[in-house]
XYZ file of C-alpha atoms in Angstrom:
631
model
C 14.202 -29.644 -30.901
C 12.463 -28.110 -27.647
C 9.577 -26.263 -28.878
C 9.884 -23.821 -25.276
C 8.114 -21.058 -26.942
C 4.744 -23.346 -26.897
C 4.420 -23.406 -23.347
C 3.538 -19.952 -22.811
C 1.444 -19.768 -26.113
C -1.252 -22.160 -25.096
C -2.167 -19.587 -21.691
C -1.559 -16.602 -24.198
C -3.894 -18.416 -26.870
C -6.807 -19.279 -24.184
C -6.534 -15.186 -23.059
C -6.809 -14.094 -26.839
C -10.036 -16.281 -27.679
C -11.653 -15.131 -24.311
C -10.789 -11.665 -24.988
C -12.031 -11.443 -27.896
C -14.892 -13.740 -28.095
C -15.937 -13.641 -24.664
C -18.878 -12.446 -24.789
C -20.308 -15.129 -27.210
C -19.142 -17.872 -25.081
C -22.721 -17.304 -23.419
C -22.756 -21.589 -21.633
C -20.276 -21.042 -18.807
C -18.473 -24.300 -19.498
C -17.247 -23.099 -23.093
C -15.112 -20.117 -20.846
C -14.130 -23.285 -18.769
C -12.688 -25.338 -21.161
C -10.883 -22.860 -23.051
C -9.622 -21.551 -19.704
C -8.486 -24.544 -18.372
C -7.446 -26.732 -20.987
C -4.941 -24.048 -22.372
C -3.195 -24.107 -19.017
C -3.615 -27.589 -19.133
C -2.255 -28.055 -22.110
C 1.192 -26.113 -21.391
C 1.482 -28.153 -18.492
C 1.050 -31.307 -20.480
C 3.705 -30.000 -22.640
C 6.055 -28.777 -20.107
C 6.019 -32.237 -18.533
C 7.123 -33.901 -21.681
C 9.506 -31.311 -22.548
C 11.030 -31.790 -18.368
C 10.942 -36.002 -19.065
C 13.132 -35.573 -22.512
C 15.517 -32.880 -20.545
C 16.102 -35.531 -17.837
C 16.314 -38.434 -19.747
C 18.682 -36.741 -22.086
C 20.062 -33.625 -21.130
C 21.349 -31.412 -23.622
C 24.396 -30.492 -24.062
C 25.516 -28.141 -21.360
C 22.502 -28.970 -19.534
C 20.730 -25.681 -21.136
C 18.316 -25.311 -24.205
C 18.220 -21.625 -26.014
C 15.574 -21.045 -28.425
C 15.517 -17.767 -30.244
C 12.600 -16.852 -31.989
C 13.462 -13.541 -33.690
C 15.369 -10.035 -32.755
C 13.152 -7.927 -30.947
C 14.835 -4.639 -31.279
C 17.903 -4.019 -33.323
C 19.350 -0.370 -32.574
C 23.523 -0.370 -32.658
C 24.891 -2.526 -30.149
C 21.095 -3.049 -28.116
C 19.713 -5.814 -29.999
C 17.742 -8.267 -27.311
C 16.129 -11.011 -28.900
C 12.407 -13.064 -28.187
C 14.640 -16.133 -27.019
C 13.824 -18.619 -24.387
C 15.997 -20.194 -22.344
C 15.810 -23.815 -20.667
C 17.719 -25.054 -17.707
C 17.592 -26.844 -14.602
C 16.186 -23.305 -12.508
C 13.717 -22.421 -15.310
C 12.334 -26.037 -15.923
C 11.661 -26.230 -11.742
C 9.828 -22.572 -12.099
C 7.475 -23.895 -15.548
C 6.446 -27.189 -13.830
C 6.071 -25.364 -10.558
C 3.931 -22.316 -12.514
C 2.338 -24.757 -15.260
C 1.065 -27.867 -13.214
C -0.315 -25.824 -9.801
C -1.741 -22.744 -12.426
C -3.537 -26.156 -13.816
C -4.793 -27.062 -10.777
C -6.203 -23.199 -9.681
C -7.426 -22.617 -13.496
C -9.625 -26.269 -12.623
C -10.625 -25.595 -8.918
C -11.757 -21.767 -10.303
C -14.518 -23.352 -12.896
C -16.650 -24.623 -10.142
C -15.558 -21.446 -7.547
C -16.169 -18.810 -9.932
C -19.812 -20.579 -11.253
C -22.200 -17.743 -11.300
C -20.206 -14.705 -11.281
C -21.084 -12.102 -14.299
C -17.253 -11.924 -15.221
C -16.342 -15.627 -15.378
C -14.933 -15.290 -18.880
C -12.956 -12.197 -17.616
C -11.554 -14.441 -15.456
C -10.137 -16.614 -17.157
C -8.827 -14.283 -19.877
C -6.788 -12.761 -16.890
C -5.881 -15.820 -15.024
C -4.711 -17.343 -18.459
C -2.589 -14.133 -19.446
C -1.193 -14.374 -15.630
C 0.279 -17.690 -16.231
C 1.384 -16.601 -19.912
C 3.561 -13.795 -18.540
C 4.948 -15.530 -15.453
C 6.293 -18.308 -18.035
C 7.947 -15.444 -20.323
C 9.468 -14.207 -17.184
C 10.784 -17.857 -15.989
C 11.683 -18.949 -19.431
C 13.416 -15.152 -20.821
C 16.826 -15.604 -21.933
C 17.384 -11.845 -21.823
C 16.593 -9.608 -19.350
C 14.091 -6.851 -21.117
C 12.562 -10.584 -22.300
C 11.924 -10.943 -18.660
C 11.171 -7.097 -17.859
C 8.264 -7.376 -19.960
C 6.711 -11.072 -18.393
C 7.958 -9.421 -15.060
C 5.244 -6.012 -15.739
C 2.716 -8.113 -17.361
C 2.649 -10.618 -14.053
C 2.214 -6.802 -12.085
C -0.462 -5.836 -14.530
C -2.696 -9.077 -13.856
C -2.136 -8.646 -10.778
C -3.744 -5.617 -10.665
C -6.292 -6.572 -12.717
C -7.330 -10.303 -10.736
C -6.830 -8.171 -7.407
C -9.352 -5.765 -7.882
C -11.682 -8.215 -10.395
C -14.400 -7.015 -8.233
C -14.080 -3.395 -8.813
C -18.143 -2.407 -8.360
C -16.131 -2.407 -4.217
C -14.157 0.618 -3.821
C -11.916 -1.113 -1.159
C -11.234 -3.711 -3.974
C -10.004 -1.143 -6.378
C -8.125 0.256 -3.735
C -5.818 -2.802 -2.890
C -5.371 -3.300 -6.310
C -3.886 0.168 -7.014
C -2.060 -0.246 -3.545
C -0.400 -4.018 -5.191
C 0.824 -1.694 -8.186
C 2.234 1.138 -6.236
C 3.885 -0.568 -4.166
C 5.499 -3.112 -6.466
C 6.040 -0.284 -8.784
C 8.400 1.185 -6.360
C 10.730 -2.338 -6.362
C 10.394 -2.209 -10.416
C 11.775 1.057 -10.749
C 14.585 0.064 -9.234
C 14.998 -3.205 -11.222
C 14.680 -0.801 -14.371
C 17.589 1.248 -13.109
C 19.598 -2.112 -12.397
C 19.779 -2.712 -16.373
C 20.129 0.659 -17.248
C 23.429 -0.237 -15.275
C 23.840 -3.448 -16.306
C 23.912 -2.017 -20.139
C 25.677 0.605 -19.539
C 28.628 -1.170 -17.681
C 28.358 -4.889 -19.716
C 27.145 -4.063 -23.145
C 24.244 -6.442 -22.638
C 21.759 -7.787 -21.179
C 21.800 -11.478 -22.109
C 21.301 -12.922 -19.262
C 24.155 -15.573 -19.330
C 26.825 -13.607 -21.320
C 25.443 -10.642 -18.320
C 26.922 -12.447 -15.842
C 30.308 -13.769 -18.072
C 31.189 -9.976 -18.569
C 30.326 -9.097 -14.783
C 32.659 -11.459 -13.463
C 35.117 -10.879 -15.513
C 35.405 -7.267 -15.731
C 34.249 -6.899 -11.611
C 36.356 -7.827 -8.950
C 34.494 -8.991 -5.996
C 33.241 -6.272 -3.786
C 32.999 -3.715 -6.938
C 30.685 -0.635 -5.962
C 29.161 -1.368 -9.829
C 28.630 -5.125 -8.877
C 27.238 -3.654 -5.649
C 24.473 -1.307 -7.366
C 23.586 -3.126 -10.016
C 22.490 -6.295 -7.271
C 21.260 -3.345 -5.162
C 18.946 -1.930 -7.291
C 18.221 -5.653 -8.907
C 17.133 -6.980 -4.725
C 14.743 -3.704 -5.336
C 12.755 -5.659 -7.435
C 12.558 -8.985 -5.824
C 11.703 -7.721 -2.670
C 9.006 -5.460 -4.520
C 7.648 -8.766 -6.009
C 8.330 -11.070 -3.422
C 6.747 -8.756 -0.829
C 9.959 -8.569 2.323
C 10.049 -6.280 4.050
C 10.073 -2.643 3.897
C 7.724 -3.629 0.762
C 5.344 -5.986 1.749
C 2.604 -4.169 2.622
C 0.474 -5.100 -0.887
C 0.393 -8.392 -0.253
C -2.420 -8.831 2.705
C -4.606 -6.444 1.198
C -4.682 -8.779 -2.144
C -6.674 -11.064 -0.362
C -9.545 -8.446 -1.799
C -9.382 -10.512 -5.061
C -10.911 -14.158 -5.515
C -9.523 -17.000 -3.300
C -8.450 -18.847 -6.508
C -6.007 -15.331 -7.501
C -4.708 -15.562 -4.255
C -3.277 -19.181 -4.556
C -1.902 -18.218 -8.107
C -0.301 -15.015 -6.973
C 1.013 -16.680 -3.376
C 2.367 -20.745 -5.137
C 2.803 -20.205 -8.921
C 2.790 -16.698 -9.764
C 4.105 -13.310 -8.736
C 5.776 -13.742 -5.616
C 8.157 -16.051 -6.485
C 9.215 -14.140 -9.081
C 11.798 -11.937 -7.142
C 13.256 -15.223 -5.827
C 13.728 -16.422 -9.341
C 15.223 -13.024 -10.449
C 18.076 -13.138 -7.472
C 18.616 -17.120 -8.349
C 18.473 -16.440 -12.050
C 21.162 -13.457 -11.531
C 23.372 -15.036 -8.798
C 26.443 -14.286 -10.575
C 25.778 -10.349 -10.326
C 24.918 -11.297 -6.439
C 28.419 -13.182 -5.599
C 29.975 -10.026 -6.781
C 28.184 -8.158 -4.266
C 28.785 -10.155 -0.880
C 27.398 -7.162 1.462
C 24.339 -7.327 -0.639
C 24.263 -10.983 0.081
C 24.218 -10.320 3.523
C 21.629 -7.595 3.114
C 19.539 -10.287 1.462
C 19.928 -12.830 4.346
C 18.916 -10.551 6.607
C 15.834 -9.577 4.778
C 14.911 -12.422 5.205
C 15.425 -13.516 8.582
C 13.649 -10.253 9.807
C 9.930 -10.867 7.365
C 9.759 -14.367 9.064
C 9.637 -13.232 12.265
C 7.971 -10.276 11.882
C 5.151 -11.809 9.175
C 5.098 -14.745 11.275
C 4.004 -12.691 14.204
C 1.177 -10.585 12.586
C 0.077 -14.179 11.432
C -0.488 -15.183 14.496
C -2.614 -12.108 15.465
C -5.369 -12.268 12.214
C -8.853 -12.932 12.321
C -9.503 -13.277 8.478
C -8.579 -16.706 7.353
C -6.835 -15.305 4.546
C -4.877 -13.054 5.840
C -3.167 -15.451 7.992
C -2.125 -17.121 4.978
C -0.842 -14.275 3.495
C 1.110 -13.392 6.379
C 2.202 -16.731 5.915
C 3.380 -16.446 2.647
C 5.343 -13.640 3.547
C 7.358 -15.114 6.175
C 7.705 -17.927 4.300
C 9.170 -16.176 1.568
C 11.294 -15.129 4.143
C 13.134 -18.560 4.714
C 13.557 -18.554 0.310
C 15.941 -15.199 0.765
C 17.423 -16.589 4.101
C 18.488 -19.793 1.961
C 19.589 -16.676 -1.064
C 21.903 -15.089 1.433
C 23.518 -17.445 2.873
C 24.083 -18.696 -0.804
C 22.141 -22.127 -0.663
C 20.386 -21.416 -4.284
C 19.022 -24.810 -4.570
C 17.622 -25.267 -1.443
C 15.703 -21.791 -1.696
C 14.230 -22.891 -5.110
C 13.708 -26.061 -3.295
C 11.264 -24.610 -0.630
C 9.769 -22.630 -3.041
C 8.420 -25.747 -5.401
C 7.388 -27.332 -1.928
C 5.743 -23.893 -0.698
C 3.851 -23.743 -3.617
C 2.324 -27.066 -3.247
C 0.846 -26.369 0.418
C 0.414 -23.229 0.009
C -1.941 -23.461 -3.175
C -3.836 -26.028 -0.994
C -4.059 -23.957 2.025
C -5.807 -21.286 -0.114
C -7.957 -23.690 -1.946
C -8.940 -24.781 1.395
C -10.026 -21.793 2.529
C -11.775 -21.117 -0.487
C -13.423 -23.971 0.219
C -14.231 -23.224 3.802
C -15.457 -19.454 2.590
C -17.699 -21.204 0.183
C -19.040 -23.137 2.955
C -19.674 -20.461 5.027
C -21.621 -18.345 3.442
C -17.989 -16.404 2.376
C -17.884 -15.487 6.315
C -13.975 -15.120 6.030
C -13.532 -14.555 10.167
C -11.907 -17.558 11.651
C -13.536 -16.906 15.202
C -17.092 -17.471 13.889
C -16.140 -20.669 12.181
C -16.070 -24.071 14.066
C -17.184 -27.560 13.986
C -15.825 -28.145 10.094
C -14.106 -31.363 10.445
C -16.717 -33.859 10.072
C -19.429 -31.731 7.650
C -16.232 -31.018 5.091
C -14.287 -34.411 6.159
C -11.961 -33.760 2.917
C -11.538 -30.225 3.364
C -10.252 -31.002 6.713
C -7.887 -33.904 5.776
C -6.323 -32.127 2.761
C -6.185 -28.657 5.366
C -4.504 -30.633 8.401
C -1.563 -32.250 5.161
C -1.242 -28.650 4.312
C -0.750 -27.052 7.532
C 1.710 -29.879 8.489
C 3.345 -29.484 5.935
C 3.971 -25.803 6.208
C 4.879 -26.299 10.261
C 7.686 -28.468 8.931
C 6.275 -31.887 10.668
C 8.592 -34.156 10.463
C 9.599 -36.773 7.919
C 5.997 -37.658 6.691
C 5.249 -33.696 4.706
C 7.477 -32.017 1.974
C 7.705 -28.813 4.120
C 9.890 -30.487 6.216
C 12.521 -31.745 4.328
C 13.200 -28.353 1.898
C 12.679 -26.433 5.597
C 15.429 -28.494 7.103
C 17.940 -27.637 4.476
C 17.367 -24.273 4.706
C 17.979 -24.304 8.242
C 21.234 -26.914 7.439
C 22.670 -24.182 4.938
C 21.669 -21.018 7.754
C 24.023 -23.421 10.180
C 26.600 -24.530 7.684
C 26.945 -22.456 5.438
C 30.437 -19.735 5.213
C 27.647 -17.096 4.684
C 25.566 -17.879 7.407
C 25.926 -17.914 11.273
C 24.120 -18.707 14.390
C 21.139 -15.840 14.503
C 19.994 -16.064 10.584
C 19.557 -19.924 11.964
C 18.028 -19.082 15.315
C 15.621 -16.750 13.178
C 15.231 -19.588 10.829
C 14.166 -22.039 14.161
C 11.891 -19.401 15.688
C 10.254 -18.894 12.829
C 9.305 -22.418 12.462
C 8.166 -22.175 16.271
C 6.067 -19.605 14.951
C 4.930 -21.031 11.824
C 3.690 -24.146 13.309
C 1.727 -22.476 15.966
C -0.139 -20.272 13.797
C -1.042 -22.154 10.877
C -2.726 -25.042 13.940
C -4.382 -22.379 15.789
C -6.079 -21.744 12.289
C -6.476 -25.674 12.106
C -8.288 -26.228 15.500
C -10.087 -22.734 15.696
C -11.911 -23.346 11.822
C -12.445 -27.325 12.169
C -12.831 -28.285 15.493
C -15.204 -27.234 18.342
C -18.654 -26.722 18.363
C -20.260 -25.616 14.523
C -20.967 -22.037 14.079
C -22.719 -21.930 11.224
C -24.990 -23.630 8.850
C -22.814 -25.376 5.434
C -24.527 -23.139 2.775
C -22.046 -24.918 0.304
C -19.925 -28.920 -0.299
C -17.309 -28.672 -2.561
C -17.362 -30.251 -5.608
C -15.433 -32.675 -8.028
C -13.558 -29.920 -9.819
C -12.585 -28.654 -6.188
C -11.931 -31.557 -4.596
C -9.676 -33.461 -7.422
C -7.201 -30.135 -7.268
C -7.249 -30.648 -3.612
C -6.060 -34.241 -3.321
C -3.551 -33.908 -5.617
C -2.490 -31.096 -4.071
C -2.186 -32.978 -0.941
C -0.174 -36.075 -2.230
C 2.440 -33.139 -4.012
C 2.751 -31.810 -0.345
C 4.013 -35.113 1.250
C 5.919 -36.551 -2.034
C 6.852 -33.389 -3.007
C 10.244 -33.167 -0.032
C 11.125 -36.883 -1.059
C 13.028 -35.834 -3.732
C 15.516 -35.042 -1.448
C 15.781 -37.574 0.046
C 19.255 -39.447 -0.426
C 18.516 -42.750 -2.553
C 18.760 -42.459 -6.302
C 15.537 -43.182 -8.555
C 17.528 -44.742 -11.708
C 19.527 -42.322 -13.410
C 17.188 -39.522 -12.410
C 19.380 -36.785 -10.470
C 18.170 -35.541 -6.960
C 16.573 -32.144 -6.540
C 19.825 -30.091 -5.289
C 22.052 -32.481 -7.805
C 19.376 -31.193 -11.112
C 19.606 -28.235 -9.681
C 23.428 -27.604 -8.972
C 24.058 -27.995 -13.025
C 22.633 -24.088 -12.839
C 23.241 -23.030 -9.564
C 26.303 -22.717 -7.777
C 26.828 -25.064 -4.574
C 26.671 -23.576 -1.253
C 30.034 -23.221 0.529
C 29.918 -24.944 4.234
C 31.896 -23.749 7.031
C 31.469 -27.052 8.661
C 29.595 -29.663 8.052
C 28.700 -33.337 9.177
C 25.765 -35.687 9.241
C 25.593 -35.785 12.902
C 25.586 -31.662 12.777
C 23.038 -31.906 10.151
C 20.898 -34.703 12.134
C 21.195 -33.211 15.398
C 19.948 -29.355 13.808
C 17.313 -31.786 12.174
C 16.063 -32.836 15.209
C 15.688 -29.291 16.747
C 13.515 -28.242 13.808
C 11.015 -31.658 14.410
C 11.215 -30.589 17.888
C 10.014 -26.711 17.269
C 7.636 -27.990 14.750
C 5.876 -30.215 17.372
C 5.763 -27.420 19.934
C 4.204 -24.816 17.796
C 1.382 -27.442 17.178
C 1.247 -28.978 21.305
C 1.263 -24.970 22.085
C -1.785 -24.521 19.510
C -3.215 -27.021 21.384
C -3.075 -25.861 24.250
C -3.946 -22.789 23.464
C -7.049 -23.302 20.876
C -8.576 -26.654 22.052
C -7.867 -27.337 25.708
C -8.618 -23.611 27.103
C -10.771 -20.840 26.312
C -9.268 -18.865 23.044
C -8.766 -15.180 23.807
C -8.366 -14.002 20.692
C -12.297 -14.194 19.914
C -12.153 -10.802 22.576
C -8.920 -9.332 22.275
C -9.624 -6.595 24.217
C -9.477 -8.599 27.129
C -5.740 -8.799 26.518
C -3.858 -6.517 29.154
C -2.161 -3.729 29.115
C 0.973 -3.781 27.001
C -0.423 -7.584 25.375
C -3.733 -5.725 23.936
C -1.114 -3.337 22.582
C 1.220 -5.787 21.052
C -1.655 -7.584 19.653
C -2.874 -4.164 17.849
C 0.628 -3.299 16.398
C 1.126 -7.160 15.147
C -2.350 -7.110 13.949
C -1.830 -3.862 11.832
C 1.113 -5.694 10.256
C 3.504 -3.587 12.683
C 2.126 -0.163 11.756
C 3.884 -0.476 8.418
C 1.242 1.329 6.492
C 0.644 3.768 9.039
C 3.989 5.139 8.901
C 4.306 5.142 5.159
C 0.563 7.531 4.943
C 2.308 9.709 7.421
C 5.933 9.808 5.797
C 5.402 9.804 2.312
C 1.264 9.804 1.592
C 0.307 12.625 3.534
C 2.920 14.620 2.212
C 2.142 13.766 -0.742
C -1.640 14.433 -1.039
C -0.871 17.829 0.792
C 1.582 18.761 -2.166
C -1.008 17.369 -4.627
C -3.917 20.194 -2.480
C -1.049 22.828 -2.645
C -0.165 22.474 -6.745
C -4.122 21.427 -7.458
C -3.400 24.234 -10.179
C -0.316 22.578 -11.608
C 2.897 25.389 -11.239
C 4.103 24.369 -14.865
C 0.669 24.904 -15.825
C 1.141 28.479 -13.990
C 3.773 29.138 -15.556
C 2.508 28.880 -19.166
C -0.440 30.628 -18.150
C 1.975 33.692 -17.035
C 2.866 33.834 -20.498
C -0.269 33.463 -22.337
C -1.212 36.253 -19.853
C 1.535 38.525 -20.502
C 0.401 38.201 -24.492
C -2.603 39.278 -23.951
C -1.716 41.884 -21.950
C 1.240 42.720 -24.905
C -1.985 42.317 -27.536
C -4.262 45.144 -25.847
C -1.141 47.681 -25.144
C -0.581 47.367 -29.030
C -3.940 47.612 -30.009
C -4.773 50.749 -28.546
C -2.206 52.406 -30.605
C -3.906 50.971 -33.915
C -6.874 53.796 -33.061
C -7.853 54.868 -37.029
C -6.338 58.210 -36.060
C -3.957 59.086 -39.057
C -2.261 62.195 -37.001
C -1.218 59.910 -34.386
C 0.432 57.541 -36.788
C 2.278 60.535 -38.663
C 2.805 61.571 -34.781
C 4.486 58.161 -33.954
C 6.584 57.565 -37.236
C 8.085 60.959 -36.842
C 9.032 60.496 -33.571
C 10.628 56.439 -34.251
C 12.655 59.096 -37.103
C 14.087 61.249 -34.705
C 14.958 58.838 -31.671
C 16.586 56.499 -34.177
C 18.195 59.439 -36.360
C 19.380 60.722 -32.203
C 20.889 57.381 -31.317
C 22.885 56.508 -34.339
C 24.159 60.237 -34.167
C 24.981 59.969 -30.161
C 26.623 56.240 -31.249
């Protein structure tokens, strides 16, 4: 028996005691341990639940656990089920074991702050609702973890709401998102409509079956069902939430960017491939998604100032390479790079956390410096994290799920040579922005006094953090471990293989060796750049001409938001001046006035005057006793 439903209990547990009894948890370390050891204990049990499926995989290699029937009306009946398989035990030990880790580093990085039980109650219901999502075996099951991860997010984005430009990107993250959830919300209106259910598994049984390939229904309903991962997963046109998140505390921003949120439109178009082979044009659309947010995130990346917004950027583009690998139909090895992304990346954010902490929360890489040897393990787990996010070669996980994706770009029937020169570019990229943070924040002269050393509860996420992001890409590696399957061979029980066009190990070593090669580049470039000559960027308006330019439109994330407040806010807002009065609401008071108006023209002739009235009533006599004689 696989108790799945107590994984996400323990997180929804911890938020339900500090809800409700917050307030008397007055000893900061009672809000601690209740916040921390409930996601700690899901991930204890997630990891004994993962040992037992690999040591003995059930039959079918899936578990479904149904709990009750949610709502029973005619043929609509979706149940509270859970539902276990290779994809969704990846996403809980990805979203249980690195939300450990945050929910840890945040006891000591949150010390002090007036809402530290608040905290925790909405960190704890984050994780809760990203493990309904993973874990749904129906799709309104994962509708409702897929709102509830949008609501936190709202609510950890703008914890600091006393900050008007706090609240501001919070309601921006919902807006935005809520634009990609609409359309997910029309996708199983569809869905139902068309397949009579929205099981997830039987979903895709009566999709392929009753769709031929190409269908214009298989078409919409993965359509409007890429809405919401690209909402969630911030590509582009809808990214534009996720660098102004960075107004929430460092420790959200590692949940939201390695565990949480995210990665949940990746999961969605994994979890739902069968709808998305249907639909090869939208596979392509995907693909191409994808290929165009790396380079273009990867480019703003390299312009930022704000430590955190680099990573975000980063995030983005790296997301990128996840619905590359979707496209082209290389499941595993997008769900791959996202278990190894969220290792570094969590680290990289933790980092910086760190770094902020240290610097008296001065978040502006340019007046940082000098860091390596006053935070020596800051540095060390920063420099694993960075390489292993520039792909360096065969020592960091990042390399290894990287290179497949690139492999499957190459190889794969769906893929071609510019998805994998976008792929290779953006690695280019990629490595040369993630060392120019590197060598601008640690080396150099010091900037500014340490006004904060980490402690144990920081530092013990960070190393193992660290360690995850070099062991983390041997999985792949081909050698067996006992009778323990291989990443892509666990994973290809749930997810279909990717077909290759051609194929090879000396293809495969040579493409190999072009990714090392861009890798180490991006980082002699950074070099180059950041260490051996004068950086630039500290005045870029000494850039000329059209570079200052390109700088500005990279740096405002390529004018994204300034075209949406002149297409669709402005507009907006001026309707919003123009109907301040509401026209419905005109419209009903029209009529109220026209009753009054009705009320005074019949109260005049209600004067006491009984003449009039005799007046009146003989005259009603003879117009009626006129008509019915002229009818």
């Amino acid at each position: 028996m696989y108790d799945l439903w107590t994984i996400p209990a323990f997180p929804l547990a911890g938020f339900l005691v500090l809800a409700l009894a917050g307030r008397w948890l007055r000893r900061p370390y009672a809000a601690a341990v209740v916040g921390v050891g409930s996601v700690g204990l899901s991930a204890l049990v997630a990891l004994a639940i993962a040992i037992r499926f690999l040591v003995a995989p059930p039959e079918g290699d899936a578990v479904t656990q149904t709990l009750w029937t949610w709502i029973a009306v005619g043929d609509f009946r979706p149940a509270v089920a859970f539902y276990l398989d290779p994809l969704s035990l990846v996403m809980v030990l990805v979203i249980t074991v690195v939300g450990a880790l945050i929910h840890l580093y945040s006891a000591e990085y949150m010390l002090g702050d007036p809402g530290y039980s608040r905290f925790f109650a909405y960190m704890n219901l984050f994780v809760c609702a990203m493990l309904v999502l993973v874990l749904a075996d129906d799709l309104v099951l994962l509708y409702l973890g897929w709102e509830g991860v949008g609501l936190c997010s709202y609510l950890l984005i703008g914890f600091w709401y006393a900050d008007p430009a706090n609240g501001a990107a919070a309601r921006k993250a919902f807006v935005v998102t809520r634009v990609g959830d609409a359309a997910m919300a029309l996708g199983l209106f569809l869905l139902f409509r068309e397949l009579g259910t929205l099981n997830v598994q039987e979903a895709m049984a009566r999709a392929e079956a009753q769709w031929p390939v190409g269908s214009g229904l298989a078409v919409a309903a993965a359509a409007l069902l890429l809405g919401g991962a690209v909402g969630k997963s911030a590509q582009i046109p809808l990214q534009t939430w996720l660098p102004d998140a960075m107004a929430g505390p460092t420790p959200v921003s590692a949940l939201i960017h390695a565990a949480t949120m995210v990665t949940a439109g990746v999961y969605l178009v994994a979890r739902t491939h069968g709808i998305f082979l249907l639909a090869p044009a939208v596979l392509t659309v995907v693909a191409v998604i994808g290929a165009v947010t790396i380079l273009a995130a990867g480019a703003s990346a390299l312009t930022q100032r704000d430590i955190k917004r680099i990573l975000a950027y980063s995030t983005i583009s790296q997301l990128g390479y996840m619905f590359l690998a979707l496209g082209v139909g290389a499941w595993a090895a997008a769900i791959f790079h996202l278990m190894t992304h969220s290792f570094f990346k969590a680290l990289l954010f933790l980092g910086a956390g760190a770094v902020i902490l240290a610097q008296h929360h001065e978040q502006d890489i340019f007046k940082m410096g000098g860091l390596r040897r006053r935070l020596p393990v800051t540095f060390t787990v920063f420099v694993i994290a960075g390489a292993s996010l520039a792909g360096f070669p065969l020592v960091t996980a990042g390399f290894y799920s990287k290179d497949t994706l690139l492999w499957a770009a190459w190889a794969s029937e769906r893929g071609g040579f510019w998805l994998w020169l976008a792929g290779l570019v953006g690695a280019f990229v990629t490595s040369l922005y993630v060392f120019r943070l590197i060598f601008v924040v640690f080396l150099g002269e010091p900037r500014a006094p340490i006004d904060h050393r980490p402690g144990y509860r920081i530092k013990v996420p960070l190393v193992i953090l660290a360690v995850l992001s070099i062991v983390g890409g041997f999985v792949e590696i081909p050698a067996t471990l006992g009778n323990l399957p291989l990443f892509t061979d666990l994973l290809d029980r749930a997810l279909p293989a990717p077909e290759l066009a051609h194929g090879g190990l000396a293809g495969e070593y040579a493409l190999q060796g072009l990714a090392a090669a861009a890798s180490l580049a991006g980082i002699a470039l950074a070099w180059v750049l950041f260490v051996r000559r004068p950086r630039p960027e500290e005045h870029p308006e000494e850039f000329p001409g059209i570079g200052h330019r390109l700088h500005r439109f990279w740096l405002d994330g390529w004018e994204f938001d300034r075209l949406y407040d002149a297409v669709f806010v402005r507009p907006f807002l001026a309707l919003a001046r123009i109907n301040r009065d509401d026209v419905v609401d005109r419209l009903y008071a029209g009529l109220a006035a026209l009753a009054v108006l009705g009320h005074r023209a019949v109260r005049v002739t209600q004067n006491g005057r009984l003449r009039w009235y005799a007046a009146a009533l003989a005259l009603g006599t003879v117009i009626v006793v006129a008509w019915m004689g002229l009818s």
